[in-house]
Structure formats: C-alpha cells, structure tokens
mmCIF file of C-alpha atoms in Angstrom:
data_model
loop_
_atom_site.group_PDB
_atom_site.id
_atom_site.type_symbol
_atom_site.label_atom_id
_atom_site.label_comp_id
_atom_site.label_asym_id
_atom_site.label_seq_id
_atom_site.Cartn_x
_atom_site.Cartn_y
_atom_site.Cartn_z
ATOM 1 C CA ARG A 407 126.397 63.666 53.097
ATOM 2 C CA LYS A 408 126.768 63.931 56.889
ATOM 3 C CA GLU A 409 129.734 61.817 58.329
ATOM 4 C CA VAL A 410 127.188 60.303 60.967
ATOM 5 C CA GLU A 411 123.541 59.950 60.024
ATOM 6 C CA GLN A 412 120.677 58.893 62.249
ATOM 7 C CA ASP A 413 116.779 58.226 62.025
ATOM 8 C CA PRO A 414 115.451 61.678 62.437
ATOM 9 C CA GLY A 415 112.704 60.663 64.934
ATOM 10 C CA PRO A 416 110.834 61.236 67.320
ATOM 11 C CA PHE A 417 109.892 58.038 68.326
ATOM 12 C CA ASN A 418 106.968 58.107 70.488
ATOM 13 C CA VAL A 419 106.472 54.630 72.121
ATOM 14 C CA PRO A 420 104.455 53.524 75.091
ATOM 15 C CA GLU A 421 105.877 52.215 78.454
ATOM 16 C CA GLY A 422 107.193 48.665 77.996
ATOM 17 C CA ALA A 423 107.835 48.737 74.221
ATOM 18 C CA THR A 424 110.938 47.700 72.598
ATOM 19 C CA VAL A 425 112.556 50.505 70.206
ATOM 20 C CA ALA A 426 115.358 50.604 67.981
ATOM 21 C CA PHE A 427 117.632 53.144 66.709
ATOM 22 C CA ASN A 428 119.839 53.278 63.551
ATOM 23 C CA CYS A 429 123.245 55.110 62.410
ATOM 24 C CA THR A 430 125.345 54.757 59.559
ATOM 25 C CA TYR A 431 128.765 56.225 59.446
ATOM 26 C CA SER A 432 130.732 57.398 55.990
ATOM 27 C CA ASN A 433 134.172 57.195 56.690
ATOM 28 C CA SER A 434 135.588 53.351 56.930
ATOM 29 C CA ALA A 435 138.642 54.434 59.008
ATOM 30 C CA SER A 436 136.439 55.115 61.864
ATOM 31 C CA GLN A 437 137.779 53.334 65.110
ATOM 32 C CA SER A 438 135.285 53.479 67.680
ATOM 33 C CA PHE A 439 131.652 53.865 68.344
ATOM 34 C CA PHE A 440 129.734 55.117 71.084
ATOM 35 C CA TRP A 441 125.908 55.863 72.084
ATOM 36 C CA TYR A 442 125.383 58.803 74.197
ATOM 37 C CA ARG A 443 122.089 60.350 75.806
ATOM 38 C CA GLN A 444 121.480 63.657 76.202
ATOM 39 C CA ASP A 445 118.418 65.106 78.159
ATOM 40 C CA CYS A 446 116.978 68.345 77.290
ATOM 41 C CA ARG A 447 119.075 71.372 78.081
ATOM 42 C CA LYS A 448 121.744 69.056 79.709
ATOM 43 C CA GLU A 449 125.235 67.965 78.253
ATOM 44 C CA PRO A 450 125.248 64.460 76.733
ATOM 45 C CA LYS A 451 126.642 61.652 78.421
ATOM 46 C CA LEU A 452 127.897 58.125 77.700
ATOM 47 C CA LEU A 453 125.356 55.714 77.499
ATOM 48 C CA MET A 454 127.390 52.804 76.018
ATOM 49 C CA SER A 455 130.390 51.834 73.908
ATOM 50 C CA VAL A 456 129.680 49.759 70.908
ATOM 51 C CA TYR A 457 131.971 46.764 70.293
ATOM 52 C CA SER A 458 132.333 44.632 67.376
ATOM 53 C CA SER A 459 131.135 41.759 68.876
ATOM 54 C CA GLY A 460 127.747 43.580 70.125
ATOM 55 C CA ASN A 461 127.299 44.494 73.785
ATOM 56 C CA GLU A 462 124.583 44.465 76.107
ATOM 57 C CA ASP A 463 124.135 46.917 79.115
ATOM 58 C CA GLY A 464 120.779 45.669 81.185
ATOM 59 C CA ARG A 465 118.132 46.880 78.730
ATOM 60 C CA PHE A 466 120.189 48.278 76.258
ATOM 61 C CA THR A 467 121.754 46.426 73.116
ATOM 62 C CA ALA A 468 124.564 47.997 70.930
ATOM 63 C CA GLN A 469 125.515 46.419 67.704
ATOM 64 C CA LEU A 470 128.087 47.464 64.928
ATOM 65 C CA ASN A 471 128.391 46.085 61.278
ATOM 66 C CA ARG A 472 131.614 47.528 60.221
ATOM 67 C CA ALA A 473 131.110 46.112 56.612
ATOM 68 C CA SER A 474 127.916 48.008 56.313
ATOM 69 C CA GLN A 475 129.054 50.733 58.339
ATOM 70 C CA TYR A 476 126.007 50.759 60.493
ATOM 71 C CA ILE A 477 125.396 51.014 63.853
ATOM 72 C CA SER A 478 122.201 50.034 66.208
ATOM 73 C CA LEU A 479 121.031 50.752 69.883
ATOM 74 C CA LEU A 480 118.148 48.483 71.173
ATOM 75 C CA ILE A 481 116.288 49.499 74.115
ATOM 76 C CA ARG A 482 113.698 46.935 75.683
ATOM 77 C CA ASP A 483 110.784 47.453 77.816
ATOM 78 C CA SER A 484 111.216 51.186 77.899
ATOM 79 C CA LYS A 485 110.546 53.441 80.711
ATOM 80 C CA LEU A 486 109.417 56.844 81.256
ATOM 81 C CA SER A 487 112.843 57.805 81.982
ATOM 82 C CA ASP A 488 114.416 56.616 78.768
ATOM 83 C CA SER A 489 112.828 59.873 77.119
ATOM 84 C CA ALA A 490 115.926 61.590 75.804
ATOM 85 C CA THR A 491 117.897 61.985 72.664
ATOM 86 C CA TYR A 492 120.465 59.298 71.695
ATOM 87 C CA LEU A 493 123.136 60.699 70.023
ATOM 88 C CA CYS A 494 125.451 58.270 67.811
ATOM 89 C CA VAL A 495 129.240 58.812 68.426
ATOM 90 C CA VAL A 496 131.902 57.922 66.055
ATOM 91 C CA ASN A 497 135.818 58.476 66.682
ATOM 92 C CA LYS A 498 137.719 58.468 63.451
ATOM 93 C CA ASN A 499 141.630 58.942 62.781
ATOM 94 C CA THR A 500 142.230 61.904 60.717
ATOM 95 C CA GLY A 501 146.003 62.323 62.084
ATOM 96 C CA GLY A 502 144.595 62.412 65.403
ATOM 97 C CA PHE A 503 141.303 61.198 66.547
ATOM 98 C CA LYS A 504 138.089 63.325 66.132
ATOM 99 C CA THR A 505 134.828 62.489 67.953
ATOM 100 C CA ILE A 506 131.853 63.004 65.461
ATOM 101 C CA PHE A 507 127.935 63.127 66.705
ATOM 102 C CA GLY A 508 124.992 62.530 64.839
ATOM 103 C CA ALA A 509 122.165 64.922 64.951
ATOM 104 C CA GLY A 510 120.357 62.649 67.433
ATOM 105 C CA THR A 511 117.011 60.776 67.498
ATOM 106 C CA ARG A 512 114.496 61.864 70.047
ATOM 107 C CA LEU A 513 112.391 59.398 72.104
ATOM 108 C CA PHE A 514 109.416 60.212 74.100
ATOM 109 C CA VAL A 515 108.206 57.123 76.282
ATOM 110 C CA LYS A 516 104.475 57.420 77.208
ATOM 111 C CA ALA A 517 102.459 56.263 79.989
ATOM 112 C CA ASP B 741 134.441 68.293 91.480
ATOM 113 C CA THR B 742 136.701 66.563 89.092
ATOM 114 C CA GLY B 743 134.666 66.735 86.001
ATOM 115 C CA VAL B 744 134.789 69.167 82.912
ATOM 116 C CA SER B 745 133.698 72.709 84.175
ATOM 117 C CA GLN B 746 133.115 75.482 81.807
ATOM 118 C CA ASP B 747 132.604 79.161 82.665
ATOM 119 C CA PRO B 748 130.129 80.991 82.242
ATOM 120 C CA ARG B 749 127.312 78.897 81.906
ATOM 121 C CA HIS B 750 125.261 81.472 80.509
ATOM 122 C CA LYS B 751 126.288 84.620 78.567
ATOM 123 C CA ILE B 752 124.235 87.393 76.655
ATOM 124 C CA THR B 753 125.880 89.924 74.571
ATOM 125 C CA LYS B 754 125.077 92.277 72.086
ATOM 126 C CA ARG B 755 125.777 91.803 68.444
ATOM 127 C CA GLY B 756 129.672 92.987 67.612
ATOM 128 C CA GLN B 757 130.971 92.244 71.088
ATOM 129 C CA ASN B 758 133.666 90.039 71.815
ATOM 130 C CA VAL B 759 133.090 86.949 73.915
ATOM 131 C CA THR B 760 135.607 84.334 75.634
ATOM 132 C CA PHE B 761 134.850 81.326 77.041
ATOM 133 C CA ARG B 762 136.663 78.850 79.369
ATOM 134 C CA CYS B 763 136.922 74.916 79.791
ATOM 135 C CA ASP B 764 138.790 73.057 82.520
ATOM 136 C CA PRO B 765 139.232 69.372 81.293
ATOM 137 C CA ILE B 766 139.504 66.378 83.744
ATOM 138 C CA SER B 767 142.847 66.763 84.733
ATOM 139 C CA GLU B 768 144.352 63.816 83.216
ATOM 140 C CA HIS B 769 143.049 64.215 79.807
ATOM 141 C CA ASN B 770 145.186 65.196 77.176
ATOM 142 C CA ARG B 771 142.736 65.730 74.440
ATOM 143 C CA LEU B 772 140.154 68.767 74.488
ATOM 144 C CA TYR B 773 137.065 69.601 72.109
ATOM 145 C CA TRP B 774 134.827 72.003 71.535
ATOM 146 C CA TYR B 775 131.540 71.576 70.028
ATOM 147 C CA ARG B 776 128.658 73.957 69.287
ATOM 148 C CA GLN B 777 125.059 72.561 69.674
ATOM 149 C CA THR B 778 121.903 74.557 68.501
ATOM 150 C CA LEU B 779 118.083 73.523 69.106
ATOM 151 C CA GLY B 780 117.345 69.816 67.604
ATOM 152 C CA GLN B 781 120.794 69.286 66.375
ATOM 153 C CA GLY B 782 123.709 67.055 67.642
ATOM 154 C CA PRO B 783 127.016 68.839 68.702
ATOM 155 C CA GLU B 784 128.940 70.145 65.671
ATOM 156 C CA PHE B 785 132.594 69.574 65.991
ATOM 157 C CA LEU B 786 134.560 73.008 65.837
ATOM 158 C CA THR B 787 138.225 72.014 66.882
ATOM 159 C CA TYR B 788 140.209 69.903 69.221
ATOM 160 C CA PHE B 789 143.636 69.718 70.892
ATOM 161 C CA GLN B 790 145.832 67.156 72.039
ATOM 162 C CA ASN B 791 147.830 68.633 74.700
ATOM 163 C CA GLU B 792 148.553 72.410 73.845
ATOM 164 C CA ALA B 793 148.548 71.417 69.854
ATOM 165 C CA GLN B 794 145.402 72.348 68.287
ATOM 166 C CA LEU B 795 145.224 69.629 65.638
ATOM 167 C CA GLU B 796 142.425 70.158 63.821
ATOM 168 C CA LYS B 797 139.748 73.068 63.069
ATOM 169 C CA SER B 798 136.388 72.619 61.535
ATOM 170 C CA ARG B 799 135.277 74.741 58.514
ATOM 171 C CA LEU B 800 132.456 76.041 60.550
ATOM 172 C CA LEU B 801 135.043 77.849 62.641
ATOM 173 C CA SER B 802 135.309 81.150 60.915
ATOM 174 C CA ASP B 803 138.303 83.530 61.399
ATOM 175 C CA ARG B 804 136.311 85.262 64.128
ATOM 176 C CA PHE B 805 136.544 81.982 66.095
ATOM 177 C CA SER B 806 139.759 81.208 67.792
ATOM 178 C CA ALA B 807 140.964 78.599 70.613
ATOM 179 C CA GLU B 808 143.594 78.152 72.686
ATOM 180 C CA ARG B 809 145.168 75.590 75.358
ATOM 181 C CA PRO B 810 148.409 77.474 76.112
ATOM 182 C CA LYS B 811 149.599 75.176 78.711
ATOM 183 C CA GLY B 812 147.725 71.766 77.712
ATOM 184 C CA SER B 813 145.430 72.244 80.686
ATOM 185 C CA PHE B 814 142.555 74.755 80.557
ATOM 186 C CA SER B 815 141.341 75.970 77.144
ATOM 187 C CA THR B 816 139.619 79.255 75.988
ATOM 188 C CA LEU B 817 137.085 79.649 72.779
ATOM 189 C CA GLU B 818 137.050 83.404 71.888
ATOM 190 C CA ILE B 819 134.460 84.882 69.190
ATOM 191 C CA GLN B 820 135.071 87.958 67.796
ATOM 192 C CA ARG B 821 132.521 90.469 66.492
ATOM 193 C CA THR B 822 129.684 88.206 67.642
ATOM 194 C CA GLU B 823 126.719 87.629 65.425
ATOM 195 C CA GLN B 824 123.075 86.398 66.311
ATOM 196 C CA GLY B 825 123.954 83.178 64.317
ATOM 197 C CA ASP B 826 126.545 82.459 66.856
ATOM 198 C CA SER B 827 123.713 81.959 69.384
ATOM 199 C CA ALA B 828 124.015 78.478 70.575
ATOM 200 C CA MET B 829 125.256 76.117 73.444
ATOM 201 C CA TYR B 830 129.264 75.824 73.186
ATOM 202 C CA LEU B 831 130.074 72.337 74.690
ATOM 203 C CA CYS B 832 133.775 71.430 76.065
ATOM 204 C CA ALA B 833 134.691 67.896 76.278
ATOM 205 C CA SER B 834 138.130 65.892 77.009
ATOM 206 C CA SER B 835 139.167 62.527 76.779
ATOM 207 C CA SER B 836 142.334 60.667 77.088
ATOM 208 C CA THR B 837 144.403 58.674 74.754
ATOM 209 C CA GLY B 838 143.891 54.872 75.882
ATOM 210 C CA ALA B 839 145.372 51.842 75.356
ATOM 211 C CA GLY B 840 146.625 51.325 71.857
ATOM 212 C CA ARG B 841 146.323 54.805 71.134
ATOM 213 C CA MET B 842 142.334 54.487 71.030
ATOM 214 C CA ASP B 843 140.415 57.265 72.673
ATOM 215 C CA THR B 844 138.627 56.928 76.071
ATOM 216 C CA GLU B 845 135.138 58.495 75.718
ATOM 217 C CA ALA B 846 134.591 62.009 75.834
ATOM 218 C CA PHE B 847 133.157 63.660 78.907
ATOM 219 C CA PHE B 848 131.413 66.829 78.791
ATOM 220 C CA GLY B 849 130.939 70.198 80.687
ATOM 221 C CA GLN B 850 127.578 71.529 81.015
ATOM 222 C CA GLY B 851 128.141 74.125 78.332
ATOM 223 C CA THR B 852 128.152 77.696 78.105
ATOM 224 C CA ARG B 853 124.808 79.048 76.523
ATOM 225 C CA LEU B 854 125.567 82.056 74.430
ATOM 226 C CA THR B 855 122.684 84.553 73.290
ATOM 227 C CA VAL B 856 123.480 87.369 70.937
ATOM 228 C CA VAL B 857 120.959 89.994 70.824
#
C-alpha cells in the first residue's frame, strides 16, 4: 500500500463547478499536510497547508481528519486556470522529517 | 533569484554513461530533498539531507545512485552506468526546520530532465 493515496482522476468539470479531491495517508505519525499544484512539465508549487481545524483560501478549502487519516481539497467555482495536477503531501517524522507525495489527481476544467 | 536552482535543466546521455546533477537550495534552508518523477506520477522520494548529513535514502536509490551535500549548501546527485529506466525528471526541493521542529513547506527547483538513449 502506498503511504499517500489519492483519487486517480482525471476529473473533467465545466467552469463554475465545485470539485473535491480526497487523499488518505497510512502513517499515523504524520505531522503536517499540504496540497501542491503542478502544471504540465513544471515543478510542484505549494497551494495551501492543511490544518486540523480546516482552512480556506478563496475558492479553496482544505480539511484534515486525523482519526480517519484523510485529507480533502474542495475547489469552488472552478476556473479554466485551475486545470492542473493536485498533489497531496504529507510530512512524517521518521527520525527526521520526510516529505511524501501522492501520485496526484489531474483536473481539467472546460469552458 | 533566491529560489531553488538546478543544473542542467536537460540532459541527454547514452546508456552506460555517468551523469551528475547539481541543486542549489534556498540559502537559509537546512533540509534538501531529491525526488524523481515520471510521466503521470507524483514525485517519488529518493533521499534527503539535513545540513550536510544524509538522513534517509529510499530503496529506490540503487547502488548506482549517490548524493552528497558536502558543506550543507549545494547538493549533487550522481547516477553511474545510466539505464533507460533512469529517464525521468529529477527534482530538488529545500525546506527549513520551523518552530517546534516542524518543517516549513518544501520549495522546488525546476528540475533536471534526464533522457537516457
């Protein structure tokens, strides 16, 4: 089993739609959580951190459920420019911190 | 430019040759990571350093792979006797140990795309 698993995708949605991505992680010692965005043939870039209380940044909402070891990302009012791959990222303590990425979920937003 | 930089951006090599990639992290970052990414997959962890110490290596990192960070600043990743399966994007990232010993988020370089022919 992979340490970080995501919805396989791709998600094809029309502009204005709401879309949700899920991610599960296997190591309960995981300490911090992020969503990264990666455009085609570019490096990953931080989209937002994920806090236990849930957090929102404009159209993006991230939630964490430690008991279920589950992270989610909700995108409201999708824009064409949201088309990208969204990577779930977990930092875990293995005697030092290690950053583990999920395989990513591809999103295509169409006009 | 104060971001993470990687060199070269692209490398084409013949099978069996050795290649070396360089990464210059953000200057105040003490942690440095190497990842490998193939098409359609997320970045796969290879190894990471805290300052000059290599703290963990993935099982993906065979004996042909070696990484160094001699002065705790830039890092090199060498692949010996390259194979076609080594073709991938090699990404470097850096972060710093924040308050309470939690890492800040990782910042990535633009990667080195390796093609082994």
